[in-house]
Coordinates of C-alpha atoms in Angstrom, one line a residue:
X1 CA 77.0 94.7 108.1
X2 CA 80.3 94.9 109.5
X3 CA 83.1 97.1 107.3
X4 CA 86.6 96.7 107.0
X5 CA 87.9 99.5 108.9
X6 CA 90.8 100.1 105.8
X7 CA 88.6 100.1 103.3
X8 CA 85.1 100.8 102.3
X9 CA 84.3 96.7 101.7
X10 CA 82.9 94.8 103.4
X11 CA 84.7 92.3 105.5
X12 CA 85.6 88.5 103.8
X13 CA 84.0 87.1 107.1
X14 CA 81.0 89.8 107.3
X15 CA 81.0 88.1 103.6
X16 CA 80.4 84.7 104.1
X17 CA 77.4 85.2 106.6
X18 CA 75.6 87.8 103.9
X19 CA 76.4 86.3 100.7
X20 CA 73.9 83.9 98.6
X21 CA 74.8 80.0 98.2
X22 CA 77.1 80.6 95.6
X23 CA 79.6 82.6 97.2
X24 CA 79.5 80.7 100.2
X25 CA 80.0 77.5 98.0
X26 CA 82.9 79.7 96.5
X27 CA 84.8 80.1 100.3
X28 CA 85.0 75.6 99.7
X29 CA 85.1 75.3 95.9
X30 CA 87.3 78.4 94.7
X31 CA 85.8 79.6 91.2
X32 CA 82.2 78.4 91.8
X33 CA 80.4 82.2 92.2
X34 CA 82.6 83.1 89.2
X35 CA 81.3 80.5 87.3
X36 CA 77.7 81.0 88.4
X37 CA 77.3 84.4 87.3
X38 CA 79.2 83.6 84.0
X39 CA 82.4 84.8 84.4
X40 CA 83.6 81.6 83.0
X41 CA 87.6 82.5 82.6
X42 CA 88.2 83.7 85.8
X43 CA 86.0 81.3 87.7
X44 CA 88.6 78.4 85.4
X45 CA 91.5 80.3 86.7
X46 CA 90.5 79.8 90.4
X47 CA 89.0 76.3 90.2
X48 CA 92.1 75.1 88.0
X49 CA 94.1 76.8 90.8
X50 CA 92.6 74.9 93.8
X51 CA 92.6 71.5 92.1
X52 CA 96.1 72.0 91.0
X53 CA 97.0 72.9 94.5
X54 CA 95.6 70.3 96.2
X55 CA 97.0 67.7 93.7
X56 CA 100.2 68.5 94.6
X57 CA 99.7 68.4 98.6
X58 CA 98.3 65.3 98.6
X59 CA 101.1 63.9 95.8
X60 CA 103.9 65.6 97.1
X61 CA 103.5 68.3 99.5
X62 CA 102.4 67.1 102.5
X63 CA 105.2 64.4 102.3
X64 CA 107.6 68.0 102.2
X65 CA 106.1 69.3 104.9
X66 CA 106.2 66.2 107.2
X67 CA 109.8 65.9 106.2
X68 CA 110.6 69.3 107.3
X69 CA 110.3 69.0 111.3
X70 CA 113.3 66.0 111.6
X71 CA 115.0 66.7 107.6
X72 CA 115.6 63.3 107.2
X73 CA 115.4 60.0 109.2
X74 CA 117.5 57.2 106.6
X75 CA 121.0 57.5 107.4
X76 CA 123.3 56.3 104.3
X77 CA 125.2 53.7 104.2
X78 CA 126.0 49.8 104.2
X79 CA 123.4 47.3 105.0
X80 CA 123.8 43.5 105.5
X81 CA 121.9 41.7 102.5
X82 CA 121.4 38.5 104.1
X83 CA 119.6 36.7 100.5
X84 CA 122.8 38.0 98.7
X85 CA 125.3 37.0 101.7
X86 CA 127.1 40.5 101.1
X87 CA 127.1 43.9 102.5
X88 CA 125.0 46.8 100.5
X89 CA 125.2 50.2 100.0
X90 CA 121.8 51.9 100.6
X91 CA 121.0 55.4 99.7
X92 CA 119.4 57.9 102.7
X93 CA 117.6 60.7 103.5
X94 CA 118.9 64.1 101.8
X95 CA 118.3 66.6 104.2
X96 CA 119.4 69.6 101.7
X97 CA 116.7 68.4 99.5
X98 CA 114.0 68.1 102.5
X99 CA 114.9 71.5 103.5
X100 CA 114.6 73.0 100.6
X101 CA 111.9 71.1 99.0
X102 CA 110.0 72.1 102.6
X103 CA 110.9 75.9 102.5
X104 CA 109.9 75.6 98.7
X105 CA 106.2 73.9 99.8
X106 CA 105.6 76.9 102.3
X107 CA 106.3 79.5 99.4
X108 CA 103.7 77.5 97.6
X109 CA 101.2 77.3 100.4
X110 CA 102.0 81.3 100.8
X111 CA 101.2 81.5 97.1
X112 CA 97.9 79.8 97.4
X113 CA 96.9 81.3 100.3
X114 CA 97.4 85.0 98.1
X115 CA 95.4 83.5 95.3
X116 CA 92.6 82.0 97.8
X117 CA 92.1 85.1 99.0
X118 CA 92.2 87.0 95.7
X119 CA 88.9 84.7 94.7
X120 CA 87.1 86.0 97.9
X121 CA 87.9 89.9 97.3
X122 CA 86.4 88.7 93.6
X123 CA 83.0 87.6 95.5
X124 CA 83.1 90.4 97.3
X125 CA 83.0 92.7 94.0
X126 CA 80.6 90.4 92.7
X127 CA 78.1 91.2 96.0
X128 CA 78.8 94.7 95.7
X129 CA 77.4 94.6 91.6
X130 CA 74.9 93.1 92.9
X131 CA 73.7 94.8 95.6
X132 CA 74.0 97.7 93.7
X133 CA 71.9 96.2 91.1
X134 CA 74.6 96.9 88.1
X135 CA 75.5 94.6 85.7
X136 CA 78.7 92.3 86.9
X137 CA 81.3 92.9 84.8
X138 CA 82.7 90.6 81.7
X139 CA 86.0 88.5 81.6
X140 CA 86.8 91.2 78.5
X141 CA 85.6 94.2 81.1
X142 CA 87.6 92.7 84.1
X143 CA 91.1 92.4 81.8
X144 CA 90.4 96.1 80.6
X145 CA 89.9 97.1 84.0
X146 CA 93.2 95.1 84.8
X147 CA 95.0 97.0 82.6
X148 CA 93.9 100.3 82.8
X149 CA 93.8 100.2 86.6
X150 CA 96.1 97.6 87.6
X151 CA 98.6 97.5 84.4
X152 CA 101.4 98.1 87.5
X153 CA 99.9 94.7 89.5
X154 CA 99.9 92.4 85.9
X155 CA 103.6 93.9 85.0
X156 CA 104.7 93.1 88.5
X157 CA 103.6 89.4 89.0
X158 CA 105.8 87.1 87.0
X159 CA 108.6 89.1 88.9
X160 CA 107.5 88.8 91.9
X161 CA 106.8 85.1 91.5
X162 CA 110.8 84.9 90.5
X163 CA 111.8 87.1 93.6
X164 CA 110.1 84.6 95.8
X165 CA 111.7 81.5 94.4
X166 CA 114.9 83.0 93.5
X167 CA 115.9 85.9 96.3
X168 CA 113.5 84.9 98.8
X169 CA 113.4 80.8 98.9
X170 CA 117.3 81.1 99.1
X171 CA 117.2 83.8 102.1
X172 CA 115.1 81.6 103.7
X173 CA 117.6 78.5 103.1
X174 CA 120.4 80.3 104.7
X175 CA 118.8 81.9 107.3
X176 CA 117.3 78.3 108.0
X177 CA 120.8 76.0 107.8
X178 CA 121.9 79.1 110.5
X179 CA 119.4 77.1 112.9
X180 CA 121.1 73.0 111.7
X181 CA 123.7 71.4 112.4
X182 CA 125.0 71.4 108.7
X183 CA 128.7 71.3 108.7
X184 CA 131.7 69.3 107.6
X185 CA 130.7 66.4 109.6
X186 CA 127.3 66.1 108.8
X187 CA 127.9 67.1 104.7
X188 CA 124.4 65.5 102.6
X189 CA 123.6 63.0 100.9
X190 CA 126.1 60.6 103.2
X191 CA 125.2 62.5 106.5
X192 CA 122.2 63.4 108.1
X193 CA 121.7 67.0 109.8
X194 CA 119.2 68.0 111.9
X195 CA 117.1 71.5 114.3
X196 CA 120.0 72.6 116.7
X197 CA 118.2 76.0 117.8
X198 CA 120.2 78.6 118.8
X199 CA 123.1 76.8 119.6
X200 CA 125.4 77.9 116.8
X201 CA 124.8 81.9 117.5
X202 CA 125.5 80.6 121.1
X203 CA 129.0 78.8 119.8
X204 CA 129.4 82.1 117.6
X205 CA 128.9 84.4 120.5
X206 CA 130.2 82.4 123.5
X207 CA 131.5 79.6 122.2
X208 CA 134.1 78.1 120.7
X209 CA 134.1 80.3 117.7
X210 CA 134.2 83.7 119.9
X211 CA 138.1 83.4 119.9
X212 CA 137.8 83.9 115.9
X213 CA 134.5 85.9 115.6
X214 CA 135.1 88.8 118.0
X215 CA 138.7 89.4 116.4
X216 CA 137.4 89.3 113.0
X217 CA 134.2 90.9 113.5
X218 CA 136.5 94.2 115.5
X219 CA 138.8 94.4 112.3
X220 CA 136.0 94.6 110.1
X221 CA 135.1 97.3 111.6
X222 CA 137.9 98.8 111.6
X223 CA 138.9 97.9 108.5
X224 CA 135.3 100.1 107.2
X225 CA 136.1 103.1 109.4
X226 CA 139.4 103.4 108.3
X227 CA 138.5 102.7 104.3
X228 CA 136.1 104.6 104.0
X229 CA 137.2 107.7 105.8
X230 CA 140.6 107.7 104.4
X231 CA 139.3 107.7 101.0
X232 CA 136.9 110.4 101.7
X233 CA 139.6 112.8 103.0
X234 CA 142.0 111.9 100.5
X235 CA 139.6 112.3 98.1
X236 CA 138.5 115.7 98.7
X237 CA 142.1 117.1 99.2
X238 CA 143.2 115.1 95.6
X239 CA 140.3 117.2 94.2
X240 CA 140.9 120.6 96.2
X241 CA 144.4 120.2 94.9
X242 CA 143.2 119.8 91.2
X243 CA 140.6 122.0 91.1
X244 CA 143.1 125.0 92.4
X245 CA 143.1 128.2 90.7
X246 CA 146.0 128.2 88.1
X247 CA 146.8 124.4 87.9
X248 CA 147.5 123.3 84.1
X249 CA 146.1 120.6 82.8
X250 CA 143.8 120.1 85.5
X251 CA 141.5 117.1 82.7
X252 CA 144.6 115.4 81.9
X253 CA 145.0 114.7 85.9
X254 CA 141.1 113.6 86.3
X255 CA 141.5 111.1 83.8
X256 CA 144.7 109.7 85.0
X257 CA 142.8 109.4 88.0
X258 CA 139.6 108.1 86.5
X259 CA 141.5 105.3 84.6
X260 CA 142.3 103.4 88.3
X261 CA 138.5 102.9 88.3
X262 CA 138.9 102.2 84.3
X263 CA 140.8 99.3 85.0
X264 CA 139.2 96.2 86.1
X265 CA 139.8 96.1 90.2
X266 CA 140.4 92.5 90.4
X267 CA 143.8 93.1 87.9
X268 CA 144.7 96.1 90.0
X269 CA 144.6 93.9 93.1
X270 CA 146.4 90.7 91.7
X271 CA 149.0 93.3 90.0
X272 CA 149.7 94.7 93.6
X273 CA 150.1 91.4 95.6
X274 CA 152.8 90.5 92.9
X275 CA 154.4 93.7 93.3
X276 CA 153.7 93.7 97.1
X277 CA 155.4 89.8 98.0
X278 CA 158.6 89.3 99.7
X279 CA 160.5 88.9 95.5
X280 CA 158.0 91.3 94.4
X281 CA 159.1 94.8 92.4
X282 CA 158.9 96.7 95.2
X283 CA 160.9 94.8 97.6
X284 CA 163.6 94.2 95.4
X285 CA 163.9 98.1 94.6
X286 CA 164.3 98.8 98.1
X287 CA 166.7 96.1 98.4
X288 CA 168.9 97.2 95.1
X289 CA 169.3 100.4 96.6
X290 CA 170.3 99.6 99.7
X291 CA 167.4 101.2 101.6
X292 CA 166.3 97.4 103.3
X293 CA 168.5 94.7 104.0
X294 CA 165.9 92.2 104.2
X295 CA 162.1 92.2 102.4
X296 CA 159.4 94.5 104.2
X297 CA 156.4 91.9 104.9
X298 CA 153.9 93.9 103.1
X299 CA 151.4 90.8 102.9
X300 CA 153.2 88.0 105.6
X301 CA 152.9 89.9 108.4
X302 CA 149.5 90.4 110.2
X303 CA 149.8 94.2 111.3
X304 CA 152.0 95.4 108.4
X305 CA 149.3 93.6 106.2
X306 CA 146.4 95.4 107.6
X307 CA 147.9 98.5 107.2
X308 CA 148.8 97.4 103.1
X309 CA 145.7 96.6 102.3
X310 CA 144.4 100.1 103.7
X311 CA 146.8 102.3 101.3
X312 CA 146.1 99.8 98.5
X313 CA 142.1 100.1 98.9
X314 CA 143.0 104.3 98.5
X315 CA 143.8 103.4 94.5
X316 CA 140.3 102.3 94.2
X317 CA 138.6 104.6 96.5
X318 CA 140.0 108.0 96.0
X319 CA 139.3 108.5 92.5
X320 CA 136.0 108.0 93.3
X321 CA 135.3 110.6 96.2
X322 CA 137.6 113.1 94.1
X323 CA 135.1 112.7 91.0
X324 CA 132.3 113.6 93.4
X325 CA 133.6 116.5 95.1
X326 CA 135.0 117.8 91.8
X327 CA 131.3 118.4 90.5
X328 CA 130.6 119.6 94.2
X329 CA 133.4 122.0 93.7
X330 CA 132.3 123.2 90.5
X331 CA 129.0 123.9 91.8
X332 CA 129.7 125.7 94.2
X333 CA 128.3 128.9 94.7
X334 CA 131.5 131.4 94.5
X335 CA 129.4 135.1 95.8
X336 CA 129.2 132.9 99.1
X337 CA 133.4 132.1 98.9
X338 CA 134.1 135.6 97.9
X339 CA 131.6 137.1 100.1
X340 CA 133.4 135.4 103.1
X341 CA 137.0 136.2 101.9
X342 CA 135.8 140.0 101.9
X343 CA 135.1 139.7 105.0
X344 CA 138.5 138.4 106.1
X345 CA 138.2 134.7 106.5
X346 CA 141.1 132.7 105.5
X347 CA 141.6 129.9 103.0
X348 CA 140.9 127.0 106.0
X349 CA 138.1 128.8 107.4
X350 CA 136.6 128.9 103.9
X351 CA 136.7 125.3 103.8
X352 CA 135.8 124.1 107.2
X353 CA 132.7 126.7 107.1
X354 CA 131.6 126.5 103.1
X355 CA 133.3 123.8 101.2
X356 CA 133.1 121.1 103.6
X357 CA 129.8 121.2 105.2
X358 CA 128.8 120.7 101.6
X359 CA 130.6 118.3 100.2
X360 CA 129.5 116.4 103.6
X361 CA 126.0 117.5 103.2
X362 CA 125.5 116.1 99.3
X363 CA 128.1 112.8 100.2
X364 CA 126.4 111.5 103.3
X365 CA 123.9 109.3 102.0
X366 CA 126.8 107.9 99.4
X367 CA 129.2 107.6 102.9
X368 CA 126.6 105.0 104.2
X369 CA 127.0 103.1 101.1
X370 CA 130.5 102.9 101.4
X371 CA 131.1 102.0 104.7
X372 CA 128.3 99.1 103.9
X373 CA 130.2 98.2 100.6
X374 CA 133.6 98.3 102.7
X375 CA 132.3 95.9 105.4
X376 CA 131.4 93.7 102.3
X377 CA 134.6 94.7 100.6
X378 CA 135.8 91.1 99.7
X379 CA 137.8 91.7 96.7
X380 CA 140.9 93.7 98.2
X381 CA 141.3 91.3 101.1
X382 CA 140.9 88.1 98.9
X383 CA 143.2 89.6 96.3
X384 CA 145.9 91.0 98.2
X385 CA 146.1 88.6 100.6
X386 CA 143.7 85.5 100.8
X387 CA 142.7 86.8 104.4
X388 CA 146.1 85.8 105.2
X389 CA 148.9 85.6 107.3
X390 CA 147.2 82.8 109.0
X391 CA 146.7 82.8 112.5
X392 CA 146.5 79.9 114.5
X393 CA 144.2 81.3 117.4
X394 CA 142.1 81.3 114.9
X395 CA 139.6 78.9 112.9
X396 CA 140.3 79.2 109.3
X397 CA 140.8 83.0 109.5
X398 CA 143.6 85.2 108.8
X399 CA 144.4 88.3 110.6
X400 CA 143.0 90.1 107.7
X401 CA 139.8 88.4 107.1
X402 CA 136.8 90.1 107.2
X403 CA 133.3 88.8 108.1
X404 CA 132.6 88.1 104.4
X405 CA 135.9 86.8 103.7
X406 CA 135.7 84.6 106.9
X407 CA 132.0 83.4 105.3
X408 CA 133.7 82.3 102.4
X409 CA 136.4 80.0 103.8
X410 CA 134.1 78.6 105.8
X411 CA 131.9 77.6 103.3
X412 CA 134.1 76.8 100.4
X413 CA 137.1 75.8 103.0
X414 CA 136.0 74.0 106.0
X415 CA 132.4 73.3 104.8
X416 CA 130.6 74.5 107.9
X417 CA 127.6 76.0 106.2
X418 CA 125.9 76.3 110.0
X419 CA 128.2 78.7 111.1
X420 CA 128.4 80.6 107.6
X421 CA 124.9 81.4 107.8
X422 CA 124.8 82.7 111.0
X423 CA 128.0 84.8 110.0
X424 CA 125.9 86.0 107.2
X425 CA 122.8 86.8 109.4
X426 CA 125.4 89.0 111.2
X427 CA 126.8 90.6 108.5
X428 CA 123.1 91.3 107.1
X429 CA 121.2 92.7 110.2
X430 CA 124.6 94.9 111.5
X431 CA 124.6 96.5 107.7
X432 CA 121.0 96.8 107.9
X433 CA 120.2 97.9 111.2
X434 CA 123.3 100.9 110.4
X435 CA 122.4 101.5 107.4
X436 CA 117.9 102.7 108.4
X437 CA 119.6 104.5 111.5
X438 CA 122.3 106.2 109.1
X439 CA 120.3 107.3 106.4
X440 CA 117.5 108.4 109.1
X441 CA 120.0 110.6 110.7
X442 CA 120.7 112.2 107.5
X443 CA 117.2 112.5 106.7
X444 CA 116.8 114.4 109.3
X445 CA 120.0 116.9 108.8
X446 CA 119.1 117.2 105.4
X447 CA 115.5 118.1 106.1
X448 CA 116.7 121.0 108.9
X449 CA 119.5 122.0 106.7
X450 CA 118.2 121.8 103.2

C-alpha cells in the first residue's frame, strides 16, 4: 500500500488499484461509491456535479476555451449583400467577452477539478470505514461532523467561491489584457485584439513608452520617500511640541489637528487647488500686499508643483503620525527618561537614544504601509493637480503623475488598457516585493530587539 507522505491516507492513485468496483466506477462516474453504500445525498451532490459540468463544456465551454487561443476571428463591419444589392453591417467577434468568458471557463474547470477530487478523498474515507470494519457514516453523521470539525471550511465556501469570481477572475483579466494588444485602436466590439507576448513590457521598458515610464515611475518614488518621511518627522516633532511639559490646552490642539483627518480629504484637496491657482486666495494675498508682482505657479509649473503637492500631502499626513506618537509618548516609560537625565544626558540625546528608537520601533510596520499607500496615493495628485502641468515628452502624463495616476489616464484617457495593465503589474509586484522584504526586516529587528 503506498501512503501519502503528508498524511496518514492512503494515496488517490494507491486508491484506485486497491479499491472494490465501486470506487473505481466512482474515479469515471463521480457519486457512484457514495451512492452504493447509501449515502444517497452526498453521492447526488457529486453525480449532479459532474453532469452539470459536463453539460456546460460540451454547450458552452469548450466553445470558451477554443475561443481563447486567437480571442476572436470575425472582424465587424460592412459586408456586400449581393440578394439585397446594398452594403450590411455585420456584427463580429467580441474579444473582451472571449477573454473573459475563457478566463471565467478555467475558474470553472479549477472549480471542478476541487470538487472531483473532494469525491475521491470521500472514497478514500469510505475504504478506510471499511477496512476498518466500522460502520460508514450517515449523510446526518457526515453534516455533524462538517460542523463540528469543519464549521470554518462550510463558513468559508460561498466566500471563497465570490473571491474567485470577483477578486480573482478580474486579476486574471488585467494581468491577461497586459499580454494583448487591447488599446485605442483595437477598442471591442468594432475591433479585434489579439496574444502580443511580452511585447508591451518590452515597449514599457525599452520602448516607446520608456521616455514617459522611467520619469514617472522615478517621481513616484520620490514622491513616497519624500511623503512619507516628511510626515513622519513632522509628525513626531508636532507631537513632541504638544506633549511638552507645561503647554496649556494641550486636547484643544489634538483636536484641531484631528479634525484635518475629520474632514473628508477629497474637500480638503479640491479646497486647496482653488486656493493654490494662479486667481486663487493665496496668490492674490501675496499680490495685495505687494510681496509678488506676478502669481507664484503653485500648480502650472512642473517643479514648483511637485514641491506643492508635498507640503499639501503634510495636512493629511501629519495629524496622523502625531496621533500615534502621542500614545507612544504617553507610554513611555519615564524611570528610563529620568534615569538618563540623572545621569547627565541632554534633552537630544534623550530623544535620539529613548524616544525615538521607540516611536521607530512600534511605527515601522505602519511606515511600510504608508510608503505603499503613498506610491498609490491618487487622490492628492488627481485633486491638486490632474497629474498636471502637462508635458509633451510625455504620453498622456504630467510631470506630477504617478504610476496610478498615469494608469488612470491611460485607461479612462487614451484607452490603452494594454499598457495600463502592465503599469499595474508594476505598481503591484514593486509594492509587493517591498512590502515581504520590509516587513521581514522588521520582523527580524523586532524579534532581536523586543
Amino acid at each position: 500500500m503506498i501512503a501519502d507522505p503528508k498524511t496518514s491516507h492512503i494515496s488517490l492513485s494507491a486508491l484506485f488499484k486497491s479499491g472494490d468496483s465501486s470506487t473505481k466506477i466512482s474515479y469515471f462516474l463521480m457519486g457512484f461509491n457514495n451512492l452504493a453504500n447509501k449515502q444517497i445525498i452526498k453521492g447526488l451532490f457529486f453525480l449532479f456535479s459532474e453532469i452539470g459540468f459536463f453539460t456546460w463544456l460540451f454547450v458552452d465551454g469548450i466553445n470558451a476555451l477554443s475561443q481563447l487561443g486567437s480571442l476572436g476571428t470575425k472582424q465587424a463591419g460592412e459586408r456586400y449583400d449581393a440578394k439585397l444589392g446594398i452594403y450590411v453591417s455585420v456584427n463580429g467577434d467580441n474579444s473582451m467577452l472571449i477573454l473573459l468568458y475563457g478566463l471565467a471557463s478555467l475558474l470553472i474547470i479549477a472549480l471542478f477539478l476541487y470538487v472531483y477530487r473532494v469525491n475521491l478523498k470521500s472514497d478514500r474515507k469510505i475504504w478506510e470505514f471499511k477496512k476498518s470494519s466500522r460502520k460508514i457514516m450517515t449523510f446526518k453523521e457526515d453534516i455533524a461532523e462538517l460542523l463540528d470539525d469543519r464549521l470554518h471550511l462550510l463558513f468559508m465556501a460561498i466566500p471563497m467561491i465570490g473571491i474567485l469570481f470577483f477578486t480573482v477572475l478580474p486579476i486574471l483579466y488585467m494581468v491577461s489584457v497586459a499580454f494583448t494588444s487591447y488599446d485605442h485602436a483595437h477598442l471591442p466590439p468594432g475591433h479585434l485584439f489579439h496574444w502580443i507576448g511580452l511585447a508591451n513590457f518590452g515597449n514599457i521598458f525599452t520602448g516607446a513608452m520608456a521616455g514617459t515610464f522611467f520619469p514617472v515611475f522615478l517621481w513616484t518614488i520620490i514622491w513616497a520617500v519624500l511623503a512619507t518621511v516628511s510626515s513622519f518627522i513632522l509628525g513626531i516633532f508636532l507631537a513632541m511640541l504638544i506633549n511638552t511639559k507645561g503647554v496649556k490646552g494641550q486636547k484643544i490642539y489634538r483636536t484641531i489637528f484631528i479634525l484635518t483627518m475629520a474632514i473628508p480629504q477629497f474637500i480638503s484637496f479640491l479646497i486647496w487647488a482653488n486656493m493654490l491657482n494662479n486667481a486663487g486666495l493665496i496668490n492674490s494675498i501675496l499680490e495685495n500686499i505687494g510681496l509678488i508682482t506676478k502669481p507664484i505657479p503653485f500648480l502650472t509649473d512642473g517643479l514648483t508643483a511637485k514641491a506643492t503637492v508635498l507640503i499639501v500631502n503634510l495636512w493629511v499626513g501629519m495629524p496622523v503620525t502625531m496621533l500615534v506618537t502621542t500614545g507612544i509618548l504617553q507610554n513611555l516609560s519615564q524611570e528610563q527618561v529620568e534615569a538618563a537625565k540623572m545621569d547627565g544626558a541632554s534633552k537630544f540625546q534623550v530623544f535620539t537614544n529613548i524616544t525615538f528608537p521607540q516611536i521607530l520601533f512600534v511605527m515601522a510596520p505602519a511606515l511600510i504601509q504608508q510608503f505603499i499607500g503613498n506610491i498609490n496615493n491618487f487622490n492628492v495628485i488627481f485633486l491638486l493637480t490632474g497629474g498636471g502641468p502637462a508635458d509633451s515628452n510625455f504620453y498622456n502624463a504630467g510631470d506630477t503623475d504617478l504610476l496610478v495616476t498615469w494608469l488612470y489616464n491611460l485607461t479612462l484617457g487614451t484607452q490603452d488598457y494594454n499598457i495600463a495593465s502592465v503599469v499595474g503589474i508594476i505598481i503591484f509586484v514593486f509594492s509587493a516585493a517591498f512590502s515581504l522584504f520590509m516587513y521581514k526586516k522588521v520582523n527580524k529587528l523586532q524579534g532581536v530587539n523586543g
